[in-house]
Amino acid sequence: MNTPNQSCSASINRRQFIATSALAAASAGNLPNTFAKSVAPAKSKRDLVMQVLDKSGKPNYVPAAFFLHFPAGQHTGDAAIKAHLDYFRATGMDLVKVQFEQRYPKTLEVKTPADWAKIPILKEEWFEPTLYVIRGLVKAAKPEALIIPTMYSHYQMANMVVPKETLLKHVQEDPEAVSRGMENIALSIMNYVRAAAKAGADGFYTCSQGGESNAVADRALFNRVIKNFDMLVQKEVAQLTPVNILHVCDYEGAYGEFNNRFADYPGQVVSVPLAAEGKPLSLKQAADLFNRPVMGGLDRHGVLSTGTPAEVKKAVEQVLKDAPSHVILGANCTVRTDIPVQNLQMAIKTAHGFRA
């Protein structure tokens, strides 16, 4: 998953959404009272997503959600709350996923593996800009949709402190020394997730990076420096909140080894890449591997980003035709900020009507 410094600069146009909402409201107001009373209450987006998580049933609805970074002026405060709500309602998506736009502070220069032990443990107060947004979204939207904040991994946070090349060099030289810093970052993340859960988050979008072929490919090193601390935090998250989405992120590179690394990670849903171990990974294959609902199916760089709404509709139908019954349509990672909103609307609308 791309981190805050990789966001784009354009914003979503709301005019079409506002016009559509006004028309819908006017139409609803003109319904005869007798008809209105005969219609069963519609399920909320919360209910519809939870229906997919219930593996004992067969859902007749496919939720969908796509995530992006908002412009810099909408990263914090009330502007961030408004941007998240506008995007959620304009697209019709089924989750409110809260972006994390803070960067781990560079309070010291990490030149040697021994320097990693000096990386500070951040207190809950440091995360207040993100917690403010979470509280605002919980207040505004929790009755209608699940509130799912982003939780970057300790590896991703570490890449905010030192360049990737330095991190990987130090892991090779002295993984035990690097692990001391990784532990401090993991403890910081735990302070964040505890506070976010207390603020009303329903779960987290828990990211894992670092196991790609161009990162910590060696299994033993991966387990020591990456997985140990992934599991430390994610097991804490599993105790705190009921709806967590594990995102195995291939934004930085592909996975030469996948199945044996991530199958035991926690999470009620798994957001998966489109390929792993040198071959395509279908949603059906991913569901069989993880034995739980999966999320994904569309390439963030593909027709979703560059095609027409008609082409997006066709692509979604093709993906869902072979998908497992318990699935959430999404992309393999964050979409670009200036993606055509009509394409997102069409993808979501097509998913919602696929099994109707």
CSV table of C-alpha atoms in Angstrom, one decimal:
chain,number,residue,atom,x,y,z
A,1,MET,CA,0.0,0.0,0.0
A,2,ASN,CA,1.3,3.4,-0.9
A,3,THR,CA,2.2,5.6,2.1
A,4,PRO,CA,1.3,9.3,2.6
A,5,ASN,CA,4.2,10.7,0.5
A,6,GLN,CA,3.0,8.9,-2.6
A,7,SER,CA,-0.4,10.6,-2.8
A,8,CYS,CA,-1.5,12.7,-5.8
A,9,SER,CA,-2.9,16.2,-6.0
A,10,ALA,CA,-6.4,16.2,-7.6
A,11,SER,CA,-9.8,16.0,-5.8
A,12,ILE,CA,-13.1,14.3,-6.4
A,13,ASN,CA,-15.9,16.2,-8.1
A,14,ARG,CA,-19.1,16.0,-6.0
A,15,ARG,CA,-21.6,17.7,-8.4
A,16,GLN,CA,-22.9,14.6,-9.9
A,17,PHE,CA,-23.4,13.0,-6.5
A,18,ILE,CA,-25.2,16.1,-5.1
A,19,ALA,CA,-27.5,16.2,-8.1
A,20,THR,CA,-28.3,12.5,-7.9
A,21,SER,CA,-28.9,12.7,-4.2
A,22,ALA,CA,-31.3,15.7,-4.6
A,23,LEU,CA,-33.2,13.8,-7.3
A,24,ALA,CA,-33.5,10.7,-5.2
A,25,ALA,CA,-34.7,12.7,-2.2
A,26,ALA,CA,-37.3,14.5,-4.2
A,27,SER,CA,-38.6,11.2,-5.7
A,28,ALA,CA,-38.8,9.6,-2.3
A,29,GLY,CA,-40.8,12.5,-0.9
A,30,ASN,CA,-43.4,11.9,-3.6
A,31,LEU,CA,-44.1,8.2,-2.8
A,32,PRO,CA,-47.6,7.4,-1.6
A,33,ASN,CA,-47.7,6.7,2.1
A,34,THR,CA,-49.3,3.3,1.5
A,35,PHE,CA,-46.4,2.2,-0.7
A,36,ALA,CA,-43.8,3.6,1.7
A,37,LYS,CA,-45.2,1.5,4.6
A,38,SER,CA,-45.1,-1.7,2.5
A,39,VAL,CA,-41.4,-1.5,1.8
A,40,ALA,CA,-39.1,-3.4,4.2
A,41,PRO,CA,-36.4,-1.3,5.9
A,42,ALA,CA,-33.2,-1.4,3.8
A,43,LYS,CA,-30.2,-3.0,5.3
A,44,SER,CA,-27.4,-0.6,6.1
A,45,LYS,CA,-24.0,-1.0,4.5
A,46,ARG,CA,-22.8,-2.3,7.9
A,47,ASP,CA,-25.3,-5.1,7.7
A,48,LEU,CA,-24.5,-5.9,4.1
A,49,VAL,CA,-20.8,-6.2,4.8
A,50,MET,CA,-21.3,-8.3,7.9
A,51,GLN,CA,-23.5,-10.6,5.8
A,52,VAL,CA,-20.4,-11.3,3.7
A,53,LEU,CA,-18.4,-12.0,6.8
A,54,ASP,CA,-20.9,-14.7,7.9
A,55,LYS,CA,-19.6,-17.8,6.2
A,56,SER,CA,-22.6,-19.8,7.3
A,57,GLY,CA,-24.8,-18.0,4.7
A,58,LYS,CA,-24.7,-17.3,1.0
A,59,PRO,CA,-24.8,-13.5,0.4
A,60,ASN,CA,-26.9,-12.0,-2.4
A,61,TYR,CA,-25.0,-8.8,-2.4
A,62,VAL,CA,-21.4,-7.9,-3.3
A,63,PRO,CA,-20.0,-5.0,-1.3
A,64,ALA,CA,-17.3,-2.8,-3.0
A,65,ALA,CA,-14.8,-0.3,-1.9
A,66,PHE,CA,-11.8,1.5,-3.4
A,67,PHE,CA,-9.3,3.6,-1.5
A,68,LEU,CA,-7.3,6.7,-2.3
A,69,HIS,CA,-5.2,9.5,-0.8
A,70,PHE,CA,-6.8,12.9,-0.6
A,71,PRO,CA,-4.9,16.1,-1.4
A,72,ALA,CA,-2.6,17.5,1.2
A,73,GLY,CA,-5.1,20.1,2.4
A,74,GLN,CA,-7.5,17.2,3.3
A,75,HIS,CA,-5.2,15.1,5.4
A,76,THR,CA,-6.2,16.4,8.8
A,77,GLY,CA,-9.0,18.1,10.7
A,78,ASP,CA,-12.5,18.8,9.6
A,79,ALA,CA,-11.4,19.0,5.9
A,80,ALA,CA,-10.2,15.3,6.2
A,81,ILE,CA,-13.5,14.2,7.7
A,82,LYS,CA,-15.5,16.0,5.0
A,83,ALA,CA,-13.3,14.5,2.2
A,84,HIS,CA,-13.8,11.0,3.5
A,85,LEU,CA,-17.5,11.4,3.8
A,86,ASP,CA,-17.9,13.1,0.4
A,87,TYR,CA,-15.9,10.3,-1.2
A,88,PHE,CA,-17.8,7.6,0.6
A,89,ARG,CA,-21.2,9.0,-0.4
A,90,ALA,CA,-20.3,10.1,-3.9
A,91,THR,CA,-19.1,6.6,-4.9
A,92,GLY,CA,-21.7,4.5,-3.0
A,93,MET,CA,-18.9,2.3,-1.5
A,94,ASP,CA,-19.6,0.1,1.5
A,95,LEU,CA,-16.8,1.0,3.9
A,96,VAL,CA,-15.4,4.1,5.4
A,97,LYS,CA,-11.7,3.4,5.3
A,98,VAL,CA,-9.7,6.1,7.1
A,99,GLN,CA,-6.5,7.1,5.5
A,100,PHE,CA,-3.3,7.4,7.7
A,101,GLU,CA,-1.4,10.5,6.6
A,102,GLN,CA,1.2,10.9,9.5
A,103,ARG,CA,4.8,10.1,9.0
A,104,TYR,CA,7.0,8.5,11.7
A,105,PRO,CA,9.3,11.3,12.9
A,106,LYS,CA,12.9,11.4,11.9
A,107,THR,CA,14.2,12.4,15.3
A,108,LEU,CA,17.7,10.9,14.7
A,109,GLU,CA,19.9,9.7,11.9
A,110,VAL,CA,20.0,5.9,11.6
A,111,LYS,CA,23.5,5.2,10.3
A,112,THR,CA,24.3,1.8,11.8
A,113,PRO,CA,22.2,-1.2,12.9
A,114,ALA,CA,22.9,-0.1,16.5
A,115,ASP,CA,21.1,3.2,15.9
A,116,TRP,CA,17.8,1.4,15.5
A,117,ALA,CA,17.5,0.9,19.3
A,118,LYS,CA,17.2,4.7,19.6
A,119,ILE,CA,14.0,4.9,17.6
A,120,PRO,CA,11.4,6.3,20.0
A,121,ILE,CA,8.1,4.7,21.1
A,122,LEU,CA,5.4,7.2,20.1
A,123,LYS,CA,2.6,7.8,22.7
A,124,GLU,CA,-1.1,8.0,21.9
A,125,GLU,CA,-1.0,11.8,21.8
A,126,TRP,CA,1.3,11.8,18.7
A,127,PHE,CA,-1.5,10.1,16.7
A,128,GLU,CA,-4.1,12.7,17.6
A,129,PRO,CA,-4.4,14.2,14.1
A,130,THR,CA,-5.5,10.8,12.8
A,131,LEU,CA,-7.6,10.0,15.9
A,132,TYR,CA,-9.5,13.3,15.4
A,133,VAL,CA,-10.5,12.2,11.9
A,134,ILE,CA,-11.5,8.8,13.2
A,135,ARG,CA,-13.7,10.3,15.9
A,136,GLY,CA,-15.4,12.6,13.4
A,137,LEU,CA,-16.1,9.8,11.0
A,138,VAL,CA,-17.4,7.5,13.8
A,139,LYS,CA,-19.8,10.3,14.8
A,140,ALA,CA,-21.0,11.0,11.3
A,141,ALA,CA,-21.1,7.6,9.6
A,142,LYS,CA,-20.9,4.7,12.0
A,143,PRO,CA,-24.6,4.0,12.0
A,144,GLU,CA,-24.5,3.4,8.3
A,145,ALA,CA,-21.1,1.9,7.6
A,146,LEU,CA,-18.1,0.2,9.2
A,147,ILE,CA,-15.3,2.6,10.2
A,148,ILE,CA,-12.0,1.0,9.2
A,149,PRO,CA,-8.8,3.0,9.8
A,150,THR,CA,-5.6,2.2,8.0
A,151,MET,CA,-2.9,0.6,10.1
A,152,TYR,CA,0.5,0.7,8.4
A,153,SER,CA,3.0,-2.0,9.4
A,154,HIS,CA,6.2,-1.4,11.4
A,155,TYR,CA,8.1,-2.1,8.2
A,156,GLN,CA,6.3,0.7,6.3
A,157,MET,CA,6.8,3.0,9.2
A,158,ALA,CA,10.5,2.1,9.3
A,159,ASN,CA,10.7,3.2,5.7
A,160,MET,CA,9.6,6.6,6.8
A,161,VAL,CA,12.6,6.8,9.1
A,162,VAL,CA,15.3,5.5,6.8
A,163,PRO,CA,15.6,4.9,3.1
A,164,LYS,CA,14.6,1.4,2.0
A,165,GLU,CA,18.2,0.6,0.8
A,166,THR,CA,19.6,1.4,4.3
A,167,LEU,CA,16.9,-0.6,6.1
A,168,LEU,CA,17.6,-3.7,4.0
A,169,LYS,CA,21.3,-3.4,4.3
A,170,HIS,CA,21.0,-3.2,8.1
A,171,VAL,CA,18.7,-6.2,8.2
A,172,GLN,CA,21.3,-8.2,6.4
A,173,GLU,CA,24.1,-7.0,8.6
A,174,ASP,CA,22.5,-7.3,12.1
A,175,PRO,CA,18.8,-8.3,12.2
A,176,GLU,CA,18.8,-8.5,16.0
A,177,ALA,CA,19.8,-4.8,16.3
A,178,VAL,CA,17.2,-3.7,13.7
A,179,SER,CA,14.6,-5.7,15.5
A,180,ARG,CA,15.0,-3.5,18.6
A,181,GLY,CA,13.9,-0.5,16.5
A,182,MET,CA,11.2,-2.5,14.8
A,183,GLU,CA,9.8,-3.4,18.2
A,184,ASN,CA,9.7,0.2,19.3
A,185,ILE,CA,7.7,1.1,16.1
A,186,ALA,CA,5.4,-1.9,16.7
A,187,LEU,CA,4.7,-0.7,20.3
A,188,SER,CA,4.0,2.7,18.9
A,189,ILE,CA,1.4,1.3,16.4
A,190,MET,CA,-0.2,-0.6,19.3
A,191,ASN,CA,-0.7,2.7,21.1
A,192,TYR,CA,-2.4,4.0,18.0
A,193,VAL,CA,-4.8,1.0,17.5
A,194,ARG,CA,-5.8,1.0,21.2
A,195,ALA,CA,-6.7,4.6,21.0
A,196,ALA,CA,-8.5,4.2,17.7
A,197,ALA,CA,-10.5,1.3,19.0
A,198,LYS,CA,-11.5,3.4,22.0
A,199,ALA,CA,-12.6,6.1,19.6
A,200,GLY,CA,-15.1,3.7,18.0
A,201,ALA,CA,-13.3,2.1,15.1
A,202,ASP,CA,-14.9,-1.2,14.0
A,203,GLY,CA,-11.7,-2.6,12.8
A,204,PHE,CA,-8.5,-1.9,10.9
A,205,TYR,CA,-7.1,-2.2,7.4
A,206,THR,CA,-3.9,-4.0,8.6
A,207,CYS,CA,-1.1,-3.8,6.0
A,208,SER,CA,1.9,-6.0,5.6
A,209,GLN,CA,5.0,-5.2,3.5
A,210,GLY,CA,8.6,-6.3,3.5
A,211,GLY,CA,8.3,-9.9,2.3
A,212,GLU,CA,8.5,-9.0,-1.4
A,213,SER,CA,11.2,-10.5,-3.6
A,214,ASN,CA,13.0,-7.1,-3.7
A,215,ALA,CA,12.8,-6.7,0.1
A,216,VAL,CA,13.3,-9.3,2.9
A,217,ALA,CA,13.0,-12.3,0.7
A,218,ASP,CA,14.9,-14.7,3.0
A,219,ARG,CA,12.3,-16.6,5.1
A,220,ALA,CA,14.2,-16.7,8.4
A,221,LEU,CA,15.0,-12.9,8.2
A,222,PHE,CA,11.4,-12.2,7.2
A,223,ASN,CA,10.1,-14.1,10.3
A,224,ARG,CA,12.5,-12.4,12.6
A,225,VAL,CA,12.2,-8.8,11.4
A,226,ILE,CA,8.8,-8.6,9.7
A,227,LYS,CA,6.4,-11.4,10.7
A,228,ASN,CA,7.2,-11.4,14.5
A,229,PHE,CA,6.1,-7.8,14.8
A,230,ASP,CA,3.3,-8.0,12.3
A,231,MET,CA,1.8,-10.8,14.4
A,232,LEU,CA,2.5,-8.9,17.7
A,233,VAL,CA,0.4,-6.0,16.5
A,234,GLN,CA,-2.2,-7.9,14.5
A,235,LYS,CA,-3.0,-10.2,17.3
A,236,GLU,CA,-3.6,-7.2,19.5
A,237,VAL,CA,-5.9,-5.8,16.8
A,238,ALA,CA,-7.8,-9.1,16.7
A,239,GLN,CA,-8.5,-8.7,20.4
A,240,LEU,CA,-9.6,-5.1,20.0
A,241,THR,CA,-12.0,-5.0,17.0
A,242,PRO,CA,-14.3,-7.5,15.2
A,243,VAL,CA,-13.8,-6.5,11.6
A,244,ASN,CA,-10.2,-6.4,10.4
A,245,ILE,CA,-9.0,-6.5,6.8
A,246,LEU,CA,-5.5,-7.9,6.2
A,247,HIS,CA,-3.9,-6.2,3.2
A,248,VAL,CA,-1.0,-8.1,1.8
A,249,CYS,CA,0.5,-5.2,-0.2
A,250,ASP,CA,2.5,-5.6,-3.4
A,251,TYR,CA,2.8,-1.9,-4.0
A,252,GLU,CA,6.6,-2.1,-3.7
A,253,GLY,CA,7.1,-5.4,-5.5
A,254,ALA,CA,5.9,-9.0,-6.1
A,255,TYR,CA,6.1,-11.9,-3.8
A,256,GLY,CA,8.2,-14.9,-4.7
A,257,GLU,CA,6.9,-16.7,-1.7
A,258,PHE,CA,3.3,-16.0,-0.6
A,259,ASN,CA,1.3,-19.0,0.6
A,260,ASN,CA,3.6,-20.0,3.4
A,261,ARG,CA,4.2,-16.5,4.7
A,262,PHE,CA,0.7,-15.0,5.2
A,263,ALA,CA,-1.9,-17.9,5.5
A,264,ASP,CA,-1.8,-17.7,9.3
A,265,TYR,CA,-2.1,-13.9,9.6
A,266,PRO,CA,-5.2,-12.7,11.5
A,267,GLY,CA,-8.0,-10.8,9.8
A,268,GLN,CA,-11.7,-11.5,9.0
A,269,VAL,CA,-11.1,-10.5,5.3
A,270,VAL,CA,-7.9,-10.7,3.2
A,271,SER,CA,-7.2,-8.0,0.6
A,272,VAL,CA,-4.9,-9.8,-1.9
A,273,PRO,CA,-2.6,-9.0,-4.8
A,274,LEU,CA,-3.5,-10.0,-8.3
A,275,ALA,CA,-0.4,-12.3,-8.6
A,276,ALA,CA,1.9,-14.2,-6.3
A,277,GLU,CA,4.8,-16.7,-6.7
A,278,GLY,CA,5.1,-15.8,-10.4
A,279,LYS,CA,1.5,-16.6,-11.5
A,280,PRO,CA,-1.9,-15.0,-11.3
A,281,LEU,CA,-3.8,-15.2,-8.0
A,282,SER,CA,-7.6,-15.4,-8.5
A,283,LEU,CA,-10.0,-14.4,-5.8
A,284,LYS,CA,-11.2,-18.0,-5.7
A,285,GLN,CA,-7.6,-19.3,-5.2
A,286,ALA,CA,-7.1,-16.7,-2.4
A,287,ALA,CA,-10.3,-17.7,-0.7
A,288,ASP,CA,-9.3,-21.3,-0.7
A,289,LEU,CA,-5.8,-20.4,0.6
A,290,PHE,CA,-7.0,-18.2,3.5
A,291,ASN,CA,-10.3,-20.0,4.1
A,292,ARG,CA,-12.1,-16.7,4.7
A,293,PRO,CA,-13.7,-13.8,2.7
A,294,VAL,CA,-11.4,-12.0,0.3
A,295,MET,CA,-11.2,-8.5,-1.2
A,296,GLY,CA,-9.8,-7.3,-4.5
A,297,GLY,CA,-10.0,-8.4,-8.1
A,298,LEU,CA,-9.3,-5.2,-10.1
A,299,ASP,CA,-5.9,-3.8,-11.1
A,300,ARG,CA,-5.6,-0.2,-9.8
A,301,HIS,CA,-3.6,0.6,-13.0
A,302,GLY,CA,-5.9,-1.1,-15.4
A,303,VAL,CA,-9.3,-0.4,-16.9
A,304,LEU,CA,-10.6,1.0,-13.6
A,305,SER,CA,-8.1,3.8,-14.0
A,306,THR,CA,-7.9,4.2,-17.8
A,307,GLY,CA,-11.1,2.7,-19.3
A,308,THR,CA,-14.6,3.9,-19.8
A,309,PRO,CA,-17.5,3.1,-17.4
A,310,ALA,CA,-18.7,0.5,-19.9
A,311,GLU,CA,-15.3,-1.2,-19.9
A,312,VAL,CA,-15.2,-1.1,-16.1
A,313,LYS,CA,-18.7,-2.7,-16.0
A,314,LYS,CA,-17.5,-5.5,-18.2
A,315,ALA,CA,-14.3,-6.0,-16.2
A,316,VAL,CA,-16.2,-6.2,-12.9
A,317,GLU,CA,-18.7,-8.8,-14.3
A,318,GLN,CA,-15.8,-10.9,-15.5
A,319,VAL,CA,-14.1,-10.8,-12.1
A,320,LEU,CA,-17.2,-11.6,-10.2
A,321,LYS,CA,-18.3,-14.4,-12.5
A,322,ASP,CA,-15.5,-16.6,-11.1
A,323,ALA,CA,-15.3,-15.1,-7.6
A,324,PRO,CA,-16.2,-16.9,-4.4
A,325,SER,CA,-19.5,-16.2,-2.7
A,326,HIS,CA,-18.0,-14.3,0.2
A,327,VAL,CA,-16.1,-11.4,-1.5
A,328,ILE,CA,-15.7,-7.6,-1.5
A,329,LEU,CA,-14.8,-6.0,-4.8
A,330,GLY,CA,-11.8,-3.8,-4.6
A,331,ALA,CA,-8.4,-3.0,-6.2
A,332,ASN,CA,-5.1,-4.5,-5.5
A,333,CYS,CA,-4.0,-1.3,-3.7
A,334,THR,CA,-4.7,2.4,-3.5
A,335,VAL,CA,-6.1,4.0,-6.7
A,336,ARG,CA,-4.8,7.3,-8.0
A,337,THR,CA,-6.4,10.4,-6.5
A,338,ASP,CA,-7.6,11.8,-9.8
A,339,ILE,CA,-9.2,8.5,-11.0
A,340,PRO,CA,-12.5,9.2,-12.9
A,341,VAL,CA,-15.2,9.0,-10.2
A,342,GLN,CA,-17.6,7.7,-12.8
A,343,ASN,CA,-15.5,4.5,-13.1
A,344,LEU,CA,-15.6,4.0,-9.4
A,345,GLN,CA,-19.3,4.5,-9.3
A,346,MET,CA,-19.8,2.0,-12.2
A,347,ALA,CA,-17.6,-0.6,-10.5
A,348,ILE,CA,-19.5,-0.3,-7.2
A,349,LYS,CA,-22.9,-0.2,-8.9
A,350,THR,CA,-22.1,-3.3,-11.0
A,351,ALA,CA,-20.9,-5.2,-7.9
A,352,HIS,CA,-24.1,-4.3,-5.9
A,353,GLY,CA,-26.4,-5.5,-8.7
A,354,PHE,CA,-24.4,-8.6,-9.7
A,355,ARG,CA,-26.4,-11.0,-7.6
A,356,ALA,CA,-29.6,-9.1,-7.2
